[in-house]
Coordinates of C-alpha atoms in Angstrom, one line a residue:
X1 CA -53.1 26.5 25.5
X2 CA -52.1 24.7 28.6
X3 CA -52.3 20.6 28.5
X4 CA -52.8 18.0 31.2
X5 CA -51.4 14.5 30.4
X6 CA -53.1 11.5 31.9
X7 CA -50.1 9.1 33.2
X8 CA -51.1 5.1 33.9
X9 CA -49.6 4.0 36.9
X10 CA -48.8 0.6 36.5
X11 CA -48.3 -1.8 39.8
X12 CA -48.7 -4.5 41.3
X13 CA -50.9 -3.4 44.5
X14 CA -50.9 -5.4 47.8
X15 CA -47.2 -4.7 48.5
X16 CA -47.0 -0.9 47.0
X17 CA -50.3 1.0 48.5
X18 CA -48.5 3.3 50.3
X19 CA -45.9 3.9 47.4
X20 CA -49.0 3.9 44.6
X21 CA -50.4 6.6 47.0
X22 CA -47.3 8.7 46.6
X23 CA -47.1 8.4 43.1
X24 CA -50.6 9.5 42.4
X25 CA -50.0 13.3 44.8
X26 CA -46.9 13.5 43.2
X27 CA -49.1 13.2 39.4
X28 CA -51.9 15.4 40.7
X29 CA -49.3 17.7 42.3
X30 CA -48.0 18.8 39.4
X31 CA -51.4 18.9 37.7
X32 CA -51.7 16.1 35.4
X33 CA -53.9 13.4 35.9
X34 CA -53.2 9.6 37.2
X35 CA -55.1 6.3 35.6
X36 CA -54.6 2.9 36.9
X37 CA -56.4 -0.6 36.9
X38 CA -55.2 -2.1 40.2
X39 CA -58.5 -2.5 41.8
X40 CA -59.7 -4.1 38.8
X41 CA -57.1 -7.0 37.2
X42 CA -57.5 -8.3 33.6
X43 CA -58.9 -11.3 35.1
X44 CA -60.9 -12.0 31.3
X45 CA -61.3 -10.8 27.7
X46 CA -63.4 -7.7 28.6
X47 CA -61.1 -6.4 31.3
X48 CA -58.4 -6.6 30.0
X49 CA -59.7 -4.5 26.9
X50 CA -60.8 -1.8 29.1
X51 CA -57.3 -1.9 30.5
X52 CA -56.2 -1.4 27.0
X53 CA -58.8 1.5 26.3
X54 CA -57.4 3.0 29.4
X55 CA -53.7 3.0 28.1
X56 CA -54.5 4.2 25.0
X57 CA -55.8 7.4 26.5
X58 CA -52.8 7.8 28.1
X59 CA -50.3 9.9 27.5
X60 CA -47.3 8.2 29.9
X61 CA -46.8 4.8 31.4
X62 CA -45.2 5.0 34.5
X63 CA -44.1 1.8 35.4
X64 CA -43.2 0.5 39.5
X65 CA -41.6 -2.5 40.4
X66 CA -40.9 -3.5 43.7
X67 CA -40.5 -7.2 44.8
X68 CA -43.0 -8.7 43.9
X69 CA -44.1 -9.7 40.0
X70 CA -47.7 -9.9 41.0
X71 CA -50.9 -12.0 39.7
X72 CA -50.8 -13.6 35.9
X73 CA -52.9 -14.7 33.6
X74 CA -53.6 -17.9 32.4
X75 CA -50.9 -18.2 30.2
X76 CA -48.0 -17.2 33.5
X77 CA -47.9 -13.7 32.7
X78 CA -47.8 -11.0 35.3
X79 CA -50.7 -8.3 34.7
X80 CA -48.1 -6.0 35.5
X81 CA -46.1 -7.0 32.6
X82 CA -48.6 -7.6 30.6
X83 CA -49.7 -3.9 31.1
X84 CA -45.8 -2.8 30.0
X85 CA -45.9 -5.0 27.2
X86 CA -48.8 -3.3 25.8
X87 CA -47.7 0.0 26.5
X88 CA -44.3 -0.3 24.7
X89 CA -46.4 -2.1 21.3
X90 CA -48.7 1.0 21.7
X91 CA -45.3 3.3 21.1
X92 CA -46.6 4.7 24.8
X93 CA -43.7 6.7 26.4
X94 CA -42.6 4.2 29.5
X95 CA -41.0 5.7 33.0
X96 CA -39.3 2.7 35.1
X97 CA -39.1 3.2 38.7
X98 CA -37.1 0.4 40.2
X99 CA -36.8 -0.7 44.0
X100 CA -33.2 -0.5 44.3
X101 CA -32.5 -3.5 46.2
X102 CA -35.5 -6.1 45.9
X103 CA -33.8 -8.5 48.0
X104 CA -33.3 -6.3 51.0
X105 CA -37.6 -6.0 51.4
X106 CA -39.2 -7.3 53.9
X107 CA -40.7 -11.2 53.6
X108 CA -44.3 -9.9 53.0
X109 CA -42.8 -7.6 50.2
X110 CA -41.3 -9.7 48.2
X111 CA -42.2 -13.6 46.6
X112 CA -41.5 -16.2 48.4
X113 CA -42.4 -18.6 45.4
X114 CA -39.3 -19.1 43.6
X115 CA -41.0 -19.4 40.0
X116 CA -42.4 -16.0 40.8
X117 CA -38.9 -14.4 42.1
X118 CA -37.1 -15.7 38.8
X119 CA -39.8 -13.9 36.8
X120 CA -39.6 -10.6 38.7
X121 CA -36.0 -10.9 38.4
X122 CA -36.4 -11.5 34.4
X123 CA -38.7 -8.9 34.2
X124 CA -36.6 -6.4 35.4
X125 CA -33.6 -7.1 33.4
X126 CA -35.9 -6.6 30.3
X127 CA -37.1 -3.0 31.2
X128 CA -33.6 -2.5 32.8
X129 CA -32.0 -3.4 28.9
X130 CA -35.0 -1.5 27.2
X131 CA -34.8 2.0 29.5
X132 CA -32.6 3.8 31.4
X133 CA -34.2 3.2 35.2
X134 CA -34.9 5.4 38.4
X135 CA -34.7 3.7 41.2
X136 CA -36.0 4.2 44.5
X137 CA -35.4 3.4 48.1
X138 CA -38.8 4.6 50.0
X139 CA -42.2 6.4 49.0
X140 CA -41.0 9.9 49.7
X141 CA -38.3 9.0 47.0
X142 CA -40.3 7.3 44.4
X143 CA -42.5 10.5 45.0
X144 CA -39.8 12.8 44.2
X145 CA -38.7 10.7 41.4
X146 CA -42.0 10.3 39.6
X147 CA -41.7 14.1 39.5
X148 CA -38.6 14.7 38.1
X149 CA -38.9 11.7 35.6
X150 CA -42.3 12.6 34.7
X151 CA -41.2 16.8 33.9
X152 CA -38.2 15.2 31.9
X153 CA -40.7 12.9 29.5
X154 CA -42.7 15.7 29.1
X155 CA -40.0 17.7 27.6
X156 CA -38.3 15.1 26.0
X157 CA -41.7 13.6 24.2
X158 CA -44.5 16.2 24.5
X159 CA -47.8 14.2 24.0
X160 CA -51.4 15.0 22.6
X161 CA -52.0 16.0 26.2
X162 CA -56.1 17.2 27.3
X163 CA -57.5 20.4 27.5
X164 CA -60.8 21.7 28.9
X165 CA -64.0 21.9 27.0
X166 CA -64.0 25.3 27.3
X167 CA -60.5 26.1 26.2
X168 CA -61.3 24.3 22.8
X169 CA -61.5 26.5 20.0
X170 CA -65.1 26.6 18.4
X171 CA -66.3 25.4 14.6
X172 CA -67.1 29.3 14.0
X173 CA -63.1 29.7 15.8
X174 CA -61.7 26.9 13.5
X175 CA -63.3 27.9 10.6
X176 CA -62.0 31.9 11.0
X177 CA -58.7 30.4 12.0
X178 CA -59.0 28.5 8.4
X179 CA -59.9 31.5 6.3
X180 CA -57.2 33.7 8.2
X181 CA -54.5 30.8 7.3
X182 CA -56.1 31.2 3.3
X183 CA -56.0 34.8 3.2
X184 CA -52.9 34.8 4.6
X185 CA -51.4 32.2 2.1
X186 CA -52.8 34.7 -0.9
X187 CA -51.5 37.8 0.4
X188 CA -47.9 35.4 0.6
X189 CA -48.3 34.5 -3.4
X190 CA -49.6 38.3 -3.7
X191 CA -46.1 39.3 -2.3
X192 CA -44.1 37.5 -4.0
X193 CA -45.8 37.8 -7.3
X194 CA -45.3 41.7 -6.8
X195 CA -41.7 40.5 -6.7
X196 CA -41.6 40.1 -10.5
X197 CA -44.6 42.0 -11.7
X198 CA -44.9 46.0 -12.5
X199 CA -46.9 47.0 -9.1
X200 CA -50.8 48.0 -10.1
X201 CA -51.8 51.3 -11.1
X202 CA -48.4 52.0 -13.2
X203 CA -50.0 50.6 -16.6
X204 CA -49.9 54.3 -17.6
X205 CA -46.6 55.7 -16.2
X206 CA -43.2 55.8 -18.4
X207 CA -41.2 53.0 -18.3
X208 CA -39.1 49.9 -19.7
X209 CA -38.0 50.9 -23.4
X210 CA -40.4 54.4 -23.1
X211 CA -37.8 57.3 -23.8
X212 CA -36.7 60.2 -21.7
X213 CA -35.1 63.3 -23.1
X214 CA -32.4 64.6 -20.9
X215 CA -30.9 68.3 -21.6
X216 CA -27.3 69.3 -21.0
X217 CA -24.3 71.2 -22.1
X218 CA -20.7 70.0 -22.4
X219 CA -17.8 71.9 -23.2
X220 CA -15.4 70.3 -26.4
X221 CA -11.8 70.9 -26.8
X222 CA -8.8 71.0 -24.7
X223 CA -8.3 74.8 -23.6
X224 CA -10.1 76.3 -20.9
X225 CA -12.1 78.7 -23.0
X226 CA -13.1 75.8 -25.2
X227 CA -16.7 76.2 -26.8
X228 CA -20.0 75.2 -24.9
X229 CA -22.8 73.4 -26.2
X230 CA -26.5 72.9 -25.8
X231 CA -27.4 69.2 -26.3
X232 CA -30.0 66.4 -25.7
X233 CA -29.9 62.8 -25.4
X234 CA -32.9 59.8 -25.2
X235 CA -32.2 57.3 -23.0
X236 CA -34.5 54.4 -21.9
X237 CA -36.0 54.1 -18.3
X238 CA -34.8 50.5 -18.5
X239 CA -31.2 51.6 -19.6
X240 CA -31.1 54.3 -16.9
X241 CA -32.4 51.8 -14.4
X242 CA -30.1 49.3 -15.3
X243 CA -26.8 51.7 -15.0
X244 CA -27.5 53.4 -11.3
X245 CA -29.6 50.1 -9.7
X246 CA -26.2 48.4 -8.4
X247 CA -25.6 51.2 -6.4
X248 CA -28.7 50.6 -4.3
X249 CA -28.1 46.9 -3.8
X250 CA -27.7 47.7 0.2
X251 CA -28.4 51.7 0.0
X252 CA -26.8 54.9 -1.7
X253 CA -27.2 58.4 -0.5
X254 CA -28.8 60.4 -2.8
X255 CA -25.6 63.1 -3.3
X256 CA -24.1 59.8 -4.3
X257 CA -27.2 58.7 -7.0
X258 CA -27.0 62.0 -8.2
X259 CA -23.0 61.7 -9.1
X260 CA -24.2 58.0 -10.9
X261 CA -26.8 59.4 -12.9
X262 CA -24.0 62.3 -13.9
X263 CA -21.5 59.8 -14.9
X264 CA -23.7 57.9 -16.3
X265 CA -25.8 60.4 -18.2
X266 CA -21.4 61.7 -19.5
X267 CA -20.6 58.2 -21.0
X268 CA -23.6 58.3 -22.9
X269 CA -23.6 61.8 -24.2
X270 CA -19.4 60.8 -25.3
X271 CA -20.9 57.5 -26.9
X272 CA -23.8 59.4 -28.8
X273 CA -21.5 62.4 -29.8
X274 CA -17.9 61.2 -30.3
X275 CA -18.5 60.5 -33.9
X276 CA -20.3 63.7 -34.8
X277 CA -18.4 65.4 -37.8
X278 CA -17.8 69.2 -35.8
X279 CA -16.7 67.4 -32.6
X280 CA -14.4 64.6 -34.4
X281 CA -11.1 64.7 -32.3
X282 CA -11.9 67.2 -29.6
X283 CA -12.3 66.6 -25.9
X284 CA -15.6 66.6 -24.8
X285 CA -15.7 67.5 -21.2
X286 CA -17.4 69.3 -18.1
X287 CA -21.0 68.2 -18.8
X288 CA -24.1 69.7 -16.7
X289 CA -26.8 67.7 -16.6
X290 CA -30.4 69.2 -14.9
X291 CA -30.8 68.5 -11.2
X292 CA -34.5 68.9 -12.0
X293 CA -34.5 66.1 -14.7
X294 CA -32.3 63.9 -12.6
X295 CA -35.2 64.4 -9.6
X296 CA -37.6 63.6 -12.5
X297 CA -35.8 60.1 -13.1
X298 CA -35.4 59.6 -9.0
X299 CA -39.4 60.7 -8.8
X300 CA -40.6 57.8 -11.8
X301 CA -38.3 54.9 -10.3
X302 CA -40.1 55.5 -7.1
X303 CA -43.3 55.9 -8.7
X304 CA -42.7 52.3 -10.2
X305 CA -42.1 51.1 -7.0
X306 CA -38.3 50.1 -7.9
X307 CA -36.8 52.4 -5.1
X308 CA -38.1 53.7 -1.9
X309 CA -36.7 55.5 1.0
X310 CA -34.4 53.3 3.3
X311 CA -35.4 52.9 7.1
X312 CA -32.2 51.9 7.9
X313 CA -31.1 53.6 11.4
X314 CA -27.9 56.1 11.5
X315 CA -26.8 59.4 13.1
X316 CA -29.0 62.0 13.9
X317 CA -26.4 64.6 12.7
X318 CA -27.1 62.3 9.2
X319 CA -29.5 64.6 7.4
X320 CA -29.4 63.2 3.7
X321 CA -31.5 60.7 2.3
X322 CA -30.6 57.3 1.2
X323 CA -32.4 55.1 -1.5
X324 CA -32.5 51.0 -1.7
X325 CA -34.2 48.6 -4.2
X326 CA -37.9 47.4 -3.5
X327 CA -38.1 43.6 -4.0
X328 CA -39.3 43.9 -7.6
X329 CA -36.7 46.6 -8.3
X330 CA -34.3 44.1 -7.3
X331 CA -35.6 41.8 -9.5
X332 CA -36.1 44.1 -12.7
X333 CA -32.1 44.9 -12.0
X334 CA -31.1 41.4 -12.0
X335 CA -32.9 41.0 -15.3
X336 CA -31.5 43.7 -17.0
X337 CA -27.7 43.2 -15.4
X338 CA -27.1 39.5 -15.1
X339 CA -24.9 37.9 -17.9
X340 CA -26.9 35.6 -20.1
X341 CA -25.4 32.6 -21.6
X342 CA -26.1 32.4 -25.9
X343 CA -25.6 29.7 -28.0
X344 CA -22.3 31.3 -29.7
X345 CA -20.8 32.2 -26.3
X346 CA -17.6 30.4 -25.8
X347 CA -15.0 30.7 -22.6
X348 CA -12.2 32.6 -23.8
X349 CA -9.0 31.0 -22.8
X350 CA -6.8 32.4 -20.3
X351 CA -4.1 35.0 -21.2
X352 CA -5.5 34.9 -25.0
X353 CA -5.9 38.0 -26.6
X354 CA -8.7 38.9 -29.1
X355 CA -8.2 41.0 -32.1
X356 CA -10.2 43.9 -32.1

């Protein structure tokens, strides 16, 4: 939405109208609009709280001081400084344009009361400690000036700024805009719950400690003609899960998923028969596992929303498919895989052995 900032142009005025001229095109040039008192002084109480009201609506002070430090109030204060005063109590962002040399102005541009001179002279010091000044030499410059330190205050300290009526949002807009932000912000807890929850509508598939029977055959002995056997092993969707998911941390083809499961699916099958009395002390070995039963496990992990497809780009001559962890299949892995710390776990020291 495109702002305009209102910019009080603070003066004194019988010896800058042609420069106050300037600096108001310059303002209205680059379509922001200019506020100033200098036709009416704070000359009491109820003028000089306009002149407040005025600043307050402001967005930038723009300060000029040429040579002379203007009318005061009854207390000896120039209105002019009075004016910069308030402005920098009110936090108002302050552009100084300094006449470069006051001394070289002509007589009717300058004070020719010496009280008055010293107090110009004062006043400038302080805005010339409190800011780093522009100054100026002519109107043309002071107009350029204004400009260019105007744009760099804008960037700098962007304001409130003004916008038209029409270009404010409605109640009926607001109000949408609030119910958009709300259902946005539940659809952001939605998502992140889903990060650590079983997705909905897979209350009835098989899954966590539910078993699955796999069927293979495995050869035992050491010669090649060594005896085949039938078998079948139950193993856990959480176990199996557990054993391939680190493979899908980033991605893994699914030739290579299919080897995991395989290797997998072996270690268990020598765990679960090593110890059986007919096989005691032979090799077991060369064991086929069902591609149908390993597409079975692939199919419910995706069906639990633990793996999907990845998107990732990569050659076109690339014809196989890769598979990476969903958000909560991430999650389920790290709570099945990550190292726990129990009560009688104790840091083994370095270079110690442990009996078996």
């Amino acid at each position: 939405m495109e702002k305009r900032y209102q910019v009080f142009i603070s003066s004194t005025f019988r010896d800058l109208v042609q420069e106050r001229q300037e600096v108001l095109k310059a303002v209205l040039e680059i379509d922001h609009m200019p506020a100033g008192m200098e036709l009416f002084p704070a000359s009491d109480d109820a003028a000089w709280q306009l002149i407040k009201e005025v600043i307050d609506g402001s967005d930038y002070y723009v300060v000029i001081i040429g040579g002379r430090y203007g009318s005061m109030d009854e207390t000896g204060i120039g209105y002019t400084e009075r004016e910069y005063d308030y402005a920098i109590s009110q936090r108002t962002p302050v552009i100084p344009l300094l006449y470069k040399n006051p001394d070289n102005l002509p007589r009717e541009k300058t004070e020719t009361d010496t009280e008055s001179w010293e107090k110009l002279k004062r006043f400038r010091k302080r805005v010339e400690g409190k800011h780093t000044c522009v100054y100026w030499t002519n109107a043309d410059d002071l107009k350029a000036k204004v400009i260019v330190g105007l744009t760099s205050a804008i960037k700098r300290r962007p304001a409130i700024g003004w916008v038209r009526a029409d270009k404010v949002p409605t109640e009926s807009t607001v109000t949408e805009i609030l119910m958009l932000r709300n259902r946005i912000a539940e659809l952001e807890r939605s998502a992140e719950a889903d990060k650590t929850h079983p997705p909905e509508g897979t209350d009835d598939l098989m899954q966590g400690e539910d078993e699955f029977k796999l069927h293979f055959e495995f050869s035992a002995g050491r010669r090649y003609d060594s005896p085949r056997f039938d078998a079948h092993l139950s193993l856990t969707w959480n176990d199996m899960f557990g054993a391939v998911a680190p493979r899908m941390i980033n991605e893994c083809s699914e030739d290579d998923l299919h080897t995991t499961f395989s290797d997998y699916f072996a270690q268990r099958a020598k765990e679960a028969f090593g110890d059986d009395e007919d096989l005691k002390g032979e090799e077991l070995a060369s064991f086929r596992f069902r591609d149908d039963e390993i597409e079975t496990c692939l199919v419910q992990f995706r069906a639990l929303r633990l793996i999907d497809q990845s998107l990732r780009a990569r050659s076109v001559k690339d014809s196989n498919t890769y598979w990476t962890l969903t958000p909560y299949g991430d999650y389920l892995m790290n709570q099945l895989r990550a190292l726990r710390r129990t009560s009688t776990d104790r840091p083994a020291t370095k270079g110690q052995a442990a009996p078996k």
